[in-house]
A tleap script that builds the chain and sets N, CA, C and O, in Angstrom:
source leaprc.protein.ff14SB
mol = sequence {
  NALA GLY VAL GLY ALA THR GLY TYR SER ALA
  TYR GLU LEU ALA LYS TRP GLY LEU PHE ALA
  THR PHE GLY PRO ALA PRO VAL VAL GLY PHE
  ILE SER GLY THR ALA VAL TYR ILE VAL VAL
  ARG ASP VAL ILE GLN GLY ARG TYR ALA ARG
  LEU PRO LYS SER ALA LEU ALA VAL ASP ASP
  SER PRO GLU ALA ALA ALA GLN LYS GLU ALA
  ASN THR ASN LEU THR LEU TRP GLN SER LEU
  LYS LEU GLY LEU HIE MET GLN LEU ASP MET
  PHE VAL LEU GLY GLU PRO THR ILE VAL VAL
  TYR GLY LEU VAL PRO CGLY
}
set mol.1.N position { 0.844 -1.180 0.000 }
set mol.1.CA position { 0.000 0.000 0.000 }
set mol.1.C position { 0.878 1.228 0.000 }
set mol.1.O position { 1.959 1.232 0.589 }
set mol.2.N position { 0.419 2.255 -0.652 }
set mol.2.CA position { 1.197 3.481 -0.769 }
set mol.2.C position { 0.803 4.523 0.250 }
set mol.2.O position { -0.158 4.358 1.002 }
set mol.3.N position { 1.559 5.588 0.258 }
set mol.3.CA position { 1.289 6.720 1.137 }
set mol.3.C position { 0.493 7.741 0.358 }
set mol.3.O position { 0.927 8.186 -0.705 }
set mol.4.N position { -0.654 8.115 0.865 }
set mol.4.CA position { -1.478 9.120 0.188 }
set mol.4.C position { -2.042 8.602 -1.119 }
set mol.4.O position { -2.117 7.394 -1.343 }
set mol.5.N position { -2.433 9.518 -1.969 }
set mol.5.CA position { -3.074 9.159 -3.228 }
set mol.5.C position { -2.057 8.901 -4.342 }
set mol.5.O position { -2.438 8.457 -5.425 }
set mol.6.N position { -0.777 9.170 -4.098 }
set mol.6.CA position { 0.202 9.049 -5.175 }
set mol.6.C position { 0.681 7.624 -5.376 }
set mol.6.O position { 1.170 7.297 -6.458 }
set mol.7.N position { 0.561 6.775 -4.388 }
set mol.7.CA position { 0.988 5.399 -4.538 }
set mol.7.C position { 2.456 5.185 -4.233 }
set mol.7.O position { 2.955 4.078 -4.439 }
set mol.8.N position { 3.173 6.191 -3.752 }
set mol.8.CA position { 4.576 6.034 -3.381 }
set mol.8.C position { 4.670 5.533 -1.944 }
set mol.8.O position { 3.894 5.935 -1.077 }
set mol.9.N position { 5.623 4.661 -1.713 }
set mol.9.CA position { 5.837 4.189 -0.346 }
set mol.9.C position { 6.653 5.231 0.420 }
set mol.9.O position { 7.243 6.135 -0.172 }
set mol.10.N position { 6.675 5.091 1.729 }
set mol.10.CA position { 7.447 6.022 2.563 }
set mol.10.C position { 8.935 5.917 2.224 }
set mol.10.O position { 9.647 6.921 2.243 }
set mol.11.N position { 9.399 4.725 1.918 }
set mol.11.CA position { 10.804 4.532 1.546 }
set mol.11.C position { 11.137 5.290 0.258 }
set mol.11.O position { 12.170 5.954 0.175 }
set mol.12.N position { 10.259 5.188 -0.745 }
set mol.12.CA position { 10.507 5.880 -2.012 }
set mol.12.C position { 10.493 7.385 -1.831 }
set mol.12.O position { 11.306 8.084 -2.436 }
set mol.13.N position { 9.588 7.898 -1.014 }
set mol.13.CA position { 9.554 9.337 -0.761 }
set mol.13.C position { 10.814 9.791 -0.023 }
set mol.13.O position { 11.380 10.837 -0.342 }
set mol.14.N position { 11.250 9.006 0.960 }
set mol.14.CA position { 12.472 9.349 1.689 }
set mol.14.C position { 13.685 9.298 0.770 }
set mol.14.O position { 14.573 10.147 0.855 }
set mol.15.N position { 13.720 8.299 -0.107 }
set mol.15.CA position { 14.837 8.165 -1.044 }
set mol.15.C position { 14.910 9.381 -1.970 }
set mol.15.O position { 15.989 9.935 -2.180 }
set mol.16.N position { 13.785 9.790 -2.515 }
set mol.16.CA position { 13.773 10.950 -3.398 }
set mol.16.C position { 14.063 12.242 -2.637 }
set mol.16.O position { 14.691 13.154 -3.175 }
set mol.17.N position { 13.608 12.318 -1.395 }
set mol.17.CA position { 13.914 13.493 -0.578 }
set mol.17.C position { 15.405 13.620 -0.302 }
set mol.17.O position { 15.965 14.713 -0.384 }
set mol.18.N position { 16.047 12.501 0.023 }
set mol.18.CA position { 17.493 12.522 0.253 }
set mol.18.C position { 18.256 12.834 -1.036 }
set mol.18.O position { 19.245 13.566 -1.022 }
set mol.19.N position { 17.787 12.275 -2.137 }
set mol.19.CA position { 18.444 12.570 -3.411 }
set mol.19.C position { 18.314 14.046 -3.769 }
set mol.19.O position { 19.268 14.660 -4.247 }
set mol.20.N position { 17.138 14.610 -3.538 }
set mol.20.CA position { 16.951 16.035 -3.841 }
set mol.20.C position { 17.814 16.910 -2.947 }
set mol.20.O position { 18.269 17.974 -3.366 }
set mol.21.N position { 18.043 16.460 -1.706 }
set mol.21.CA position { 18.851 17.243 -0.775 }
set mol.21.C position { 20.338 17.113 -1.072 }
set mol.21.O position { 21.040 18.122 -1.144 }
set mol.22.N position { 20.832 15.891 -1.246 }
set mol.22.CA position { 22.268 15.658 -1.367 }
set mol.22.C position { 22.736 15.417 -2.801 }
set mol.22.O position { 23.942 15.325 -3.030 }
set mol.23.N position { 21.850 15.313 -3.754 }
set mol.23.CA position { 22.230 15.034 -5.136 }
set mol.23.C position { 23.138 16.075 -5.756 }
set mol.23.O position { 24.112 15.710 -6.414 }
set mol.24.N position { 22.857 17.373 -5.573 }
set mol.24.CA position { 23.714 18.390 -6.185 }
set mol.24.C position { 25.038 18.617 -5.461 }
set mol.24.O position { 25.866 19.385 -5.953 }
set mol.25.N position { 25.272 17.981 -4.311 }
set mol.25.CA position { 26.480 18.243 -3.513 }
set mol.25.C position { 27.783 17.991 -4.283 }
set mol.25.O position { 28.681 18.828 -4.195 }
set mol.26.N position { 27.943 16.895 -5.028 }
set mol.26.CA position { 29.210 16.717 -5.756 }
set mol.26.C position { 29.461 17.796 -6.801 }
set mol.26.O position { 30.594 18.248 -6.965 }
set mol.27.N position { 28.427 18.207 -7.499 }
set mol.27.CA position { 28.590 19.242 -8.527 }
set mol.27.C position { 28.954 20.574 -7.879 }
set mol.27.O position { 29.868 21.263 -8.333 }
set mol.28.N position { 28.242 20.931 -6.825 }
set mol.28.CA position { 28.523 22.180 -6.115 }
set mol.28.C position { 29.919 22.126 -5.500 }
set mol.28.O position { 30.645 23.119 -5.531 }
set mol.29.N position { 30.299 20.984 -4.944 }
set mol.29.CA position { 31.640 20.838 -4.376 }
set mol.29.C position { 32.729 21.002 -5.415 }
set mol.29.O position { 33.750 21.636 -5.149 }
set mol.30.N position { 32.526 20.437 -6.600 }
set mol.30.CA position { 33.521 20.558 -7.660 }
set mol.30.C position { 33.639 21.995 -8.140 }
set mol.30.O position { 34.749 22.497 -8.323 }
set mol.31.N position { 32.515 22.661 -8.345 }
set mol.31.CA position { 32.543 24.049 -8.811 }
set mol.31.C position { 33.168 24.953 -7.756 }
set mol.31.O position { 33.963 25.831 -8.091 }
set mol.32.N position { 32.822 24.750 -6.489 }
set mol.32.CA position { 33.399 25.560 -5.413 }
set mol.32.C position { 34.899 25.317 -5.297 }
set mol.32.O position { 35.674 26.262 -5.153 }
set mol.33.N position { 35.308 24.058 -5.358 }
set mol.33.CA position { 36.734 23.737 -5.289 }
set mol.33.C position { 37.514 24.331 -6.442 }
set mol.33.O position { 38.642 24.788 -6.257 }
set mol.34.N position { 36.931 24.332 -7.625 }
set mol.34.CA position { 37.589 24.914 -8.790 }
set mol.34.C position { 37.727 26.423 -8.645 }
set mol.34.O position { 38.767 26.985 -8.988 }
set mol.35.N position { 36.689 27.085 -8.139 }
set mol.35.CA position { 36.753 28.530 -7.933 }
set mol.35.C position { 37.826 28.880 -6.895 }
set mol.35.O position { 38.585 29.831 -7.081 }
set mol.36.N position { 37.885 28.121 -5.816 }
set mol.36.CA position { 38.903 28.359 -4.788 }
set mol.36.C position { 40.296 28.125 -5.361 }
set mol.36.O position { 41.222 28.882 -5.071 }
set mol.37.N position { 40.450 27.078 -6.176 }
set mol.37.CA position { 41.745 26.790 -6.802 }
set mol.37.C position { 42.201 27.952 -7.675 }
set mol.37.O position { 43.362 28.356 -7.608 }
set mol.38.N position { 41.309 28.487 -8.485 }
set mol.38.CA position { 41.673 29.586 -9.392 }
set mol.38.C position { 42.123 30.808 -8.604 }
set mol.38.O position { 43.115 31.446 -8.958 }
set mol.39.N position { 41.404 31.135 -7.541 }
set mol.39.CA position { 41.764 32.303 -6.738 }
set mol.39.C position { 43.103 32.083 -6.036 }
set mol.39.O position { 43.956 32.970 -6.054 }
set mol.40.N position { 43.301 30.924 -5.422 }
set mol.40.CA position { 44.554 30.655 -4.715 }
set mol.40.C position { 45.726 30.632 -5.690 }
set mol.40.O position { 46.795 31.160 -5.383 }
set mol.41.N position { 45.540 30.034 -6.850 }
set mol.41.CA position { 46.611 30.003 -7.858 }
set mol.41.C position { 46.989 31.421 -8.289 }
set mol.41.O position { 48.169 31.745 -8.421 }
set mol.42.N position { 45.977 32.260 -8.504 }
set mol.42.CA position { 46.247 33.639 -8.914 }
set mol.42.C position { 46.954 34.426 -7.815 }
set mol.42.O position { 47.810 35.261 -8.106 }
set mol.43.N position { 46.605 34.169 -6.561 }
set mol.43.CA position { 47.288 34.844 -5.453 }
set mol.43.C position { 48.744 34.399 -5.383 }
set mol.43.O position { 49.636 35.229 -5.203 }
set mol.44.N position { 48.993 33.099 -5.524 }
set mol.44.CA position { 50.365 32.592 -5.471 }
set mol.44.C position { 51.200 33.164 -6.609 }
set mol.44.O position { 52.377 33.476 -6.424 }
set mol.45.N position { 50.598 33.301 -7.778 }
set mol.45.CA position { 51.336 33.810 -8.925 }
set mol.45.C position { 51.422 35.328 -8.941 }
set mol.45.O position { 52.066 35.894 -9.823 }
set mol.46.N position { 50.790 35.998 -7.989 }
set mol.46.CA position { 50.926 37.447 -7.874 }
set mol.46.C position { 50.029 38.249 -8.793 }
set mol.46.O position { 50.333 39.410 -9.066 }
set mol.47.N position { 48.963 37.696 -9.272 }
set mol.47.CA position { 48.085 38.429 -10.192 }
set mol.47.C position { 47.236 39.478 -9.492 }
set mol.47.O position { 46.725 40.389 -10.142 }
set mol.48.N position { 47.077 39.364 -8.175 }
set mol.48.CA position { 46.248 40.317 -7.441 }
set mol.48.C position { 47.083 41.379 -6.749 }
set mol.48.O position { 46.528 42.219 -6.041 }
set mol.49.N position { 48.385 41.373 -6.928 }
set mol.49.CA position { 49.247 42.318 -6.231 }
set mol.49.C position { 50.233 42.975 -7.187 }
set mol.49.O position { 51.392 43.185 -6.827 }
set mol.50.N position { 49.804 43.293 -8.364 }
set mol.50.CA position { 50.718 43.901 -9.336 }
set mol.50.C position { 50.985 45.352 -8.974 }
set mol.50.O position { 50.080 46.102 -8.607 }
set mol.51.N position { 52.235 45.719 -9.086 }
set mol.51.CA position { 52.635 47.091 -8.834 }
set mol.51.C position { 52.727 47.835 -10.150 }
set mol.51.O position { 52.941 47.224 -11.197 }
set mol.52.N position { 52.569 49.146 -10.108 }
set mol.52.CA position { 52.743 49.909 -11.347 }
set mol.52.C position { 54.180 49.800 -11.864 }
set mol.52.O position { 55.104 49.512 -11.103 }
set mol.53.N position { 54.350 50.030 -13.142 }
set mol.53.CA position { 55.676 49.895 -13.755 }
set mol.53.C position { 56.685 50.848 -13.134 }
set mol.53.O position { 57.877 50.544 -13.095 }
set mol.54.N position { 56.230 51.984 -12.652 }
set mol.54.CA position { 57.164 52.927 -12.027 }
set mol.54.C position { 57.778 52.328 -10.768 }
set mol.54.O position { 58.944 52.588 -10.472 }
set mol.55.N position { 57.022 51.535 -10.024 }
set mol.55.CA position { 57.559 50.901 -8.817 }
set mol.55.C position { 58.510 49.767 -9.181 }
set mol.55.O position { 59.456 49.492 -8.443 }
set mol.56.N position { 58.268 49.108 -10.308 }
set mol.56.CA position { 59.148 48.015 -10.721 }
set mol.56.C position { 60.472 48.523 -11.273 }
set mol.56.O position { 61.446 47.772 -11.330 }
set mol.57.N position { 60.520 49.797 -11.684 }
set mol.57.CA position { 61.747 50.345 -12.252 }
set mol.57.C position { 62.822 50.506 -11.184 }
set mol.57.O position { 64.012 50.449 -11.492 }
set mol.58.N position { 62.419 50.707 -9.937 }
set mol.58.CA position { 63.381 50.870 -8.849 }
set mol.58.C position { 63.760 49.478 -8.347 }
set mol.58.O position { 62.945 48.804 -7.718 }
set mol.59.N position { 64.971 49.050 -8.617 }
set mol.59.CA position { 65.396 47.695 -8.279 }
set mol.59.C position { 65.686 47.515 -6.793 }
set mol.59.O position { 65.666 46.388 -6.297 }
set mol.60.N position { 65.953 48.595 -6.079 }
set mol.60.CA position { 66.344 48.474 -4.680 }
set mol.60.C position { 65.148 48.429 -3.727 }
set mol.60.O position { 65.320 48.112 -2.550 }
set mol.61.N position { 63.960 48.733 -4.201 }
set mol.61.CA position { 62.810 48.795 -3.293 }
set mol.61.C position { 62.370 47.388 -2.892 }
set mol.61.O position { 62.424 46.468 -3.708 }
set mol.62.N position { 61.935 47.214 -1.640 }
set mol.62.CA position { 61.454 45.890 -1.213 }
set mol.62.C position { 60.182 45.471 -1.937 }
set mol.62.O position { 59.930 44.281 -2.128 }
set mol.63.N position { 59.378 46.461 -2.339 }
set mol.63.CA position { 58.149 46.130 -3.074 }
set mol.63.C position { 58.471 45.501 -4.422 }
set mol.63.O position { 57.816 44.548 -4.844 }
set mol.64.N position { 59.485 46.041 -5.094 }
set mol.64.CA position { 59.863 45.500 -6.402 }
set mol.64.C position { 60.426 44.086 -6.257 }
set mol.64.O position { 60.148 43.212 -7.078 }
set mol.65.N position { 61.215 43.872 -5.215 }
set mol.65.CA position { 61.765 42.534 -5.000 }
set mol.65.C position { 60.654 41.536 -4.684 }
set mol.65.O position { 60.668 40.405 -5.168 }
set mol.66.N position { 59.692 41.966 -3.867 }
set mol.66.CA position { 58.564 41.090 -3.547 }
set mol.66.C position { 57.719 40.812 -4.778 }
set mol.66.O position { 57.231 39.696 -4.954 }
set mol.67.N position { 57.539 41.819 -5.638 }
set mol.67.CA position { 56.744 41.637 -6.846 }
set mol.67.C position { 57.425 40.669 -7.809 }
set mol.67.O position { 56.768 39.821 -8.411 }
set mol.68.N position { 58.742 40.798 -7.954 }
set mol.68.CA position { 59.462 39.888 -8.848 }
set mol.68.C position { 59.408 38.455 -8.325 }
set mol.68.O position { 59.302 37.504 -9.099 }
set mol.69.N position { 59.483 38.316 -7.010 }
set mol.69.CA position { 59.410 36.985 -6.413 }
set mol.69.C position { 58.007 36.402 -6.547 }
set mol.69.O position { 57.851 35.198 -6.749 }
set mol.70.N position { 56.984 37.254 -6.436 }
set mol.70.CA position { 55.604 36.782 -6.494 }
set mol.70.C position { 55.169 36.428 -7.915 }
set mol.70.O position { 54.209 35.677 -8.091 }
set mol.71.N position { 55.846 36.947 -8.917 }
set mol.71.CA position { 55.441 36.702 -10.298 }
set mol.71.C position { 55.991 35.406 -10.860 }
set mol.71.O position { 56.208 35.311 -12.068 }
set mol.72.N position { 56.218 34.424 -10.037 }
set mol.72.CA position { 56.669 33.132 -10.527 }
set mol.72.C position { 55.456 32.279 -10.875 }
set mol.72.O position { 54.504 32.195 -10.099 }
set mol.73.N position { 55.493 31.667 -12.006 }
set mol.73.CA position { 54.410 30.789 -12.411 }
set mol.73.C position { 54.609 29.410 -11.804 }
set mol.73.O position { 55.737 28.948 -11.631 }
set mol.74.N position { 53.505 28.766 -11.487 }
set mol.74.CA position { 53.564 27.411 -10.961 }
set mol.74.C position { 53.878 26.436 -12.094 }
set mol.74.O position { 53.443 26.625 -13.230 }
set mol.75.N position { 54.632 25.402 -11.772 }
set mol.75.CA position { 54.862 24.352 -12.761 }
set mol.75.C position { 53.571 23.544 -12.907 }
set mol.75.O position { 52.641 23.688 -12.114 }
set mol.76.N position { 53.533 22.709 -13.914 }
set mol.76.CA position { 52.345 21.881 -14.129 }
set mol.76.C position { 52.101 20.964 -12.929 }
set mol.76.O position { 50.960 20.781 -12.507 }
set mol.77.N position { 53.163 20.395 -12.389 }
set mol.77.CA position { 53.033 19.499 -11.234 }
set mol.77.C position { 52.532 20.268 -10.004 }
set mol.77.O position { 51.661 19.774 -9.288 }
set mol.78.N position { 53.066 21.459 -9.752 }
set mol.78.CA position { 52.615 22.267 -8.618 }
set mol.78.C position { 51.157 22.674 -8.788 }
set mol.78.O position { 50.386 22.664 -7.828 }
set mol.79.N position { 50.787 23.028 -9.997 }
set mol.79.CA position { 49.414 23.415 -10.268 }
set mol.79.C position { 48.455 22.242 -10.070 }
set mol.79.O position { 47.368 22.412 -9.517 }
set mol.80.N position { 48.857 21.062 -10.518 }
set mol.80.CA position { 48.042 19.858 -10.347 }
set mol.80.C position { 47.899 19.504 -8.868 }
set mol.80.O position { 46.806 19.181 -8.402 }
set mol.81.N position { 49.015 19.567 -8.132 }
set mol.81.CA position { 48.963 19.284 -6.698 }
set mol.81.C position { 48.048 20.268 -5.973 }
set mol.81.O position { 47.258 19.868 -5.117 }
set mol.82.N position { 48.153 21.543 -6.310 }
set mol.82.CA position { 47.310 22.554 -5.683 }
set mol.82.C position { 45.843 22.289 -5.990 }
set mol.82.O position { 45.002 22.370 -5.095 }
set mol.83.N position { 45.524 21.975 -7.239 }
set mol.83.CA position { 44.142 21.687 -7.616 }
set mol.83.C position { 43.590 20.473 -6.891 }
set mol.83.O position { 42.451 20.492 -6.425 }
set mol.84.N position { 44.385 19.420 -6.793 }
set mol.84.CA position { 43.932 18.214 -6.089 }
set mol.84.C position { 43.755 18.471 -4.591 }
set mol.84.O position { 42.832 17.944 -3.970 }
set mol.85.N position { 44.636 19.275 -4.023 }
set mol.85.CA position { 44.488 19.622 -2.609 }
set mol.85.C position { 43.209 20.430 -2.373 }
set mol.85.O position { 42.510 20.222 -1.381 }
set mol.86.N position { 42.914 21.342 -3.284 }
set mol.86.CA position { 41.695 22.151 -3.138 }
set mol.86.C position { 40.444 21.273 -3.259 }
set mol.86.O position { 39.497 21.433 -2.488 }
set mol.87.N position { 40.439 20.351 -4.219 }
set mol.87.CA position { 39.284 19.467 -4.385 }
set mol.87.C position { 39.126 18.538 -3.183 }
set mol.87.O position { 38.013 18.328 -2.700 }
set mol.88.N position { 40.233 17.985 -2.705 }
set mol.88.CA position { 40.177 17.111 -1.534 }
set mol.88.C position { 39.644 17.869 -0.320 }
set mol.88.O position { 38.801 17.361 0.419 }
set mol.89.N position { 40.137 19.070 -0.127 }
set mol.89.CA position { 39.682 19.876 0.996 }
set mol.89.C position { 38.190 20.178 0.882 }
set mol.89.O position { 37.470 20.133 1.879 }
set mol.90.N position { 37.732 20.481 -0.309 }
set mol.90.CA position { 36.318 20.823 -0.483 }
set mol.90.C position { 35.434 19.599 -0.250 }
set mol.90.O position { 34.401 19.712 0.410 }
set mol.91.N position { 35.815 18.432 -0.777 }
set mol.91.CA position { 34.959 17.250 -0.655 }
set mol.91.C position { 35.039 16.584 0.712 }
set mol.91.O position { 34.048 16.025 1.180 }
set mol.92.N position { 36.203 16.634 1.361 }
set mol.92.CA position { 36.352 15.957 2.648 }
set mol.92.C position { 35.947 16.857 3.813 }
set mol.92.O position { 35.368 16.383 4.790 }
set mol.93.N position { 36.244 18.135 3.717 }
set mol.93.CA position { 35.977 19.040 4.834 }
set mol.93.C position { 34.905 20.078 4.536 }
set mol.93.O position { 34.014 20.297 5.356 }
set mol.94.N position { 34.978 20.718 3.377 }
set mol.94.CA position { 34.092 21.842 3.088 }
set mol.94.C position { 32.632 21.475 2.917 }
set mol.94.O position { 31.776 21.988 3.636 }
set mol.95.N position { 32.341 20.607 1.988 }
set mol.95.CA position { 30.945 20.247 1.708 }
set mol.95.C position { 30.269 19.559 2.890 }
set mol.95.O position { 29.137 19.918 3.212 }
set mol.96.N position { 30.902 18.584 3.557 }
set mol.96.CA position { 30.230 17.995 4.725 }
set mol.96.C position { 29.932 19.015 5.819 }
set mol.96.O position { 28.897 18.929 6.480 }
set mol.97.N position { 30.828 19.976 6.015 }
set mol.97.CA position { 30.579 21.010 7.013 }
set mol.97.C position { 29.384 21.862 6.633 }
set mol.97.O position { 28.556 22.185 7.484 }
set mol.98.N position { 29.285 22.227 5.369 }
set mol.98.CA position { 28.156 23.028 4.909 }
set mol.98.C position { 26.849 22.268 5.092 }
set mol.98.O position { 25.851 22.837 5.533 }
set mol.99.N position { 26.856 20.978 4.751 }
set mol.99.CA position { 25.636 20.162 4.885 }
set mol.99.C position { 25.253 20.017 6.350 }
set mol.99.O position { 24.082 20.169 6.696 }
set mol.100.N position { 26.226 19.723 7.223 }
set mol.100.CA position { 25.912 19.530 8.649 }
set mol.100.C position { 25.388 20.824 9.249 }
set mol.100.O position { 24.382 20.807 9.958 }
set mol.101.N position { 26.043 21.939 8.982 }
set mol.101.CA position { 25.563 23.210 9.527 }
set mol.101.C position { 24.238 23.613 8.894 }
set mol.101.O position { 23.440 24.299 9.532 }
set mol.102.N position { 23.989 23.208 7.669 }
set mol.102.CA position { 22.713 23.511 7.038 }
set mol.102.C position { 21.573 22.695 7.606 }
set mol.102.O position { 20.423 23.134 7.581 }
set mol.103.N position { 21.876 21.507 8.123 }
set mol.103.CA position { 20.827 20.657 8.678 }
set mol.103.C position { 20.544 20.949 10.147 }
set mol.103.O position { 19.496 20.567 10.668 }
set mol.104.N position { 21.477 21.625 10.816 }
set mol.104.CA position { 21.275 21.962 12.229 }
set mol.104.C position { 20.383 23.200 12.302 }
set mol.104.O position { 20.719 24.237 11.729 }
set mol.105.N position { 19.258 23.104 12.996 }
set mol.105.CA position { 18.383 24.271 13.085 }
set mol.105.C position { 19.019 25.390 13.890 }
set mol.105.O position { 19.759 25.153 14.845 }
set mol.106.N position { 18.715 26.618 13.482 }
set mol.106.CA position { 19.309 27.810 14.111 }
set mol.106.C position { 18.641 28.113 15.359 }
set mol.106.O position { 19.000 29.079 16.032 }
savepdb mol mol.pdb
quit
């Protein structure tokens, strides 16, 4: 016998409810991890801290030395490791935390 007039059992309704709640989590986790990876990679490579060319012309300034050091590109292996670390962090720690805090009533 089903629940209500729809003919679905309580198990089927619970299964679909859980799927609707947790189904998008892997996709959201991947997109969030990718966005975090892009931002962290850009910070490491110095894309968010560029100095004007006039500051780079002075070789003795600490800002110019820091800018030259920050403008190093990551190797393919470093970039891959960083991306995998970001995805692992998002799937193992980030998404479960969001789900648990989302399920706890305020």
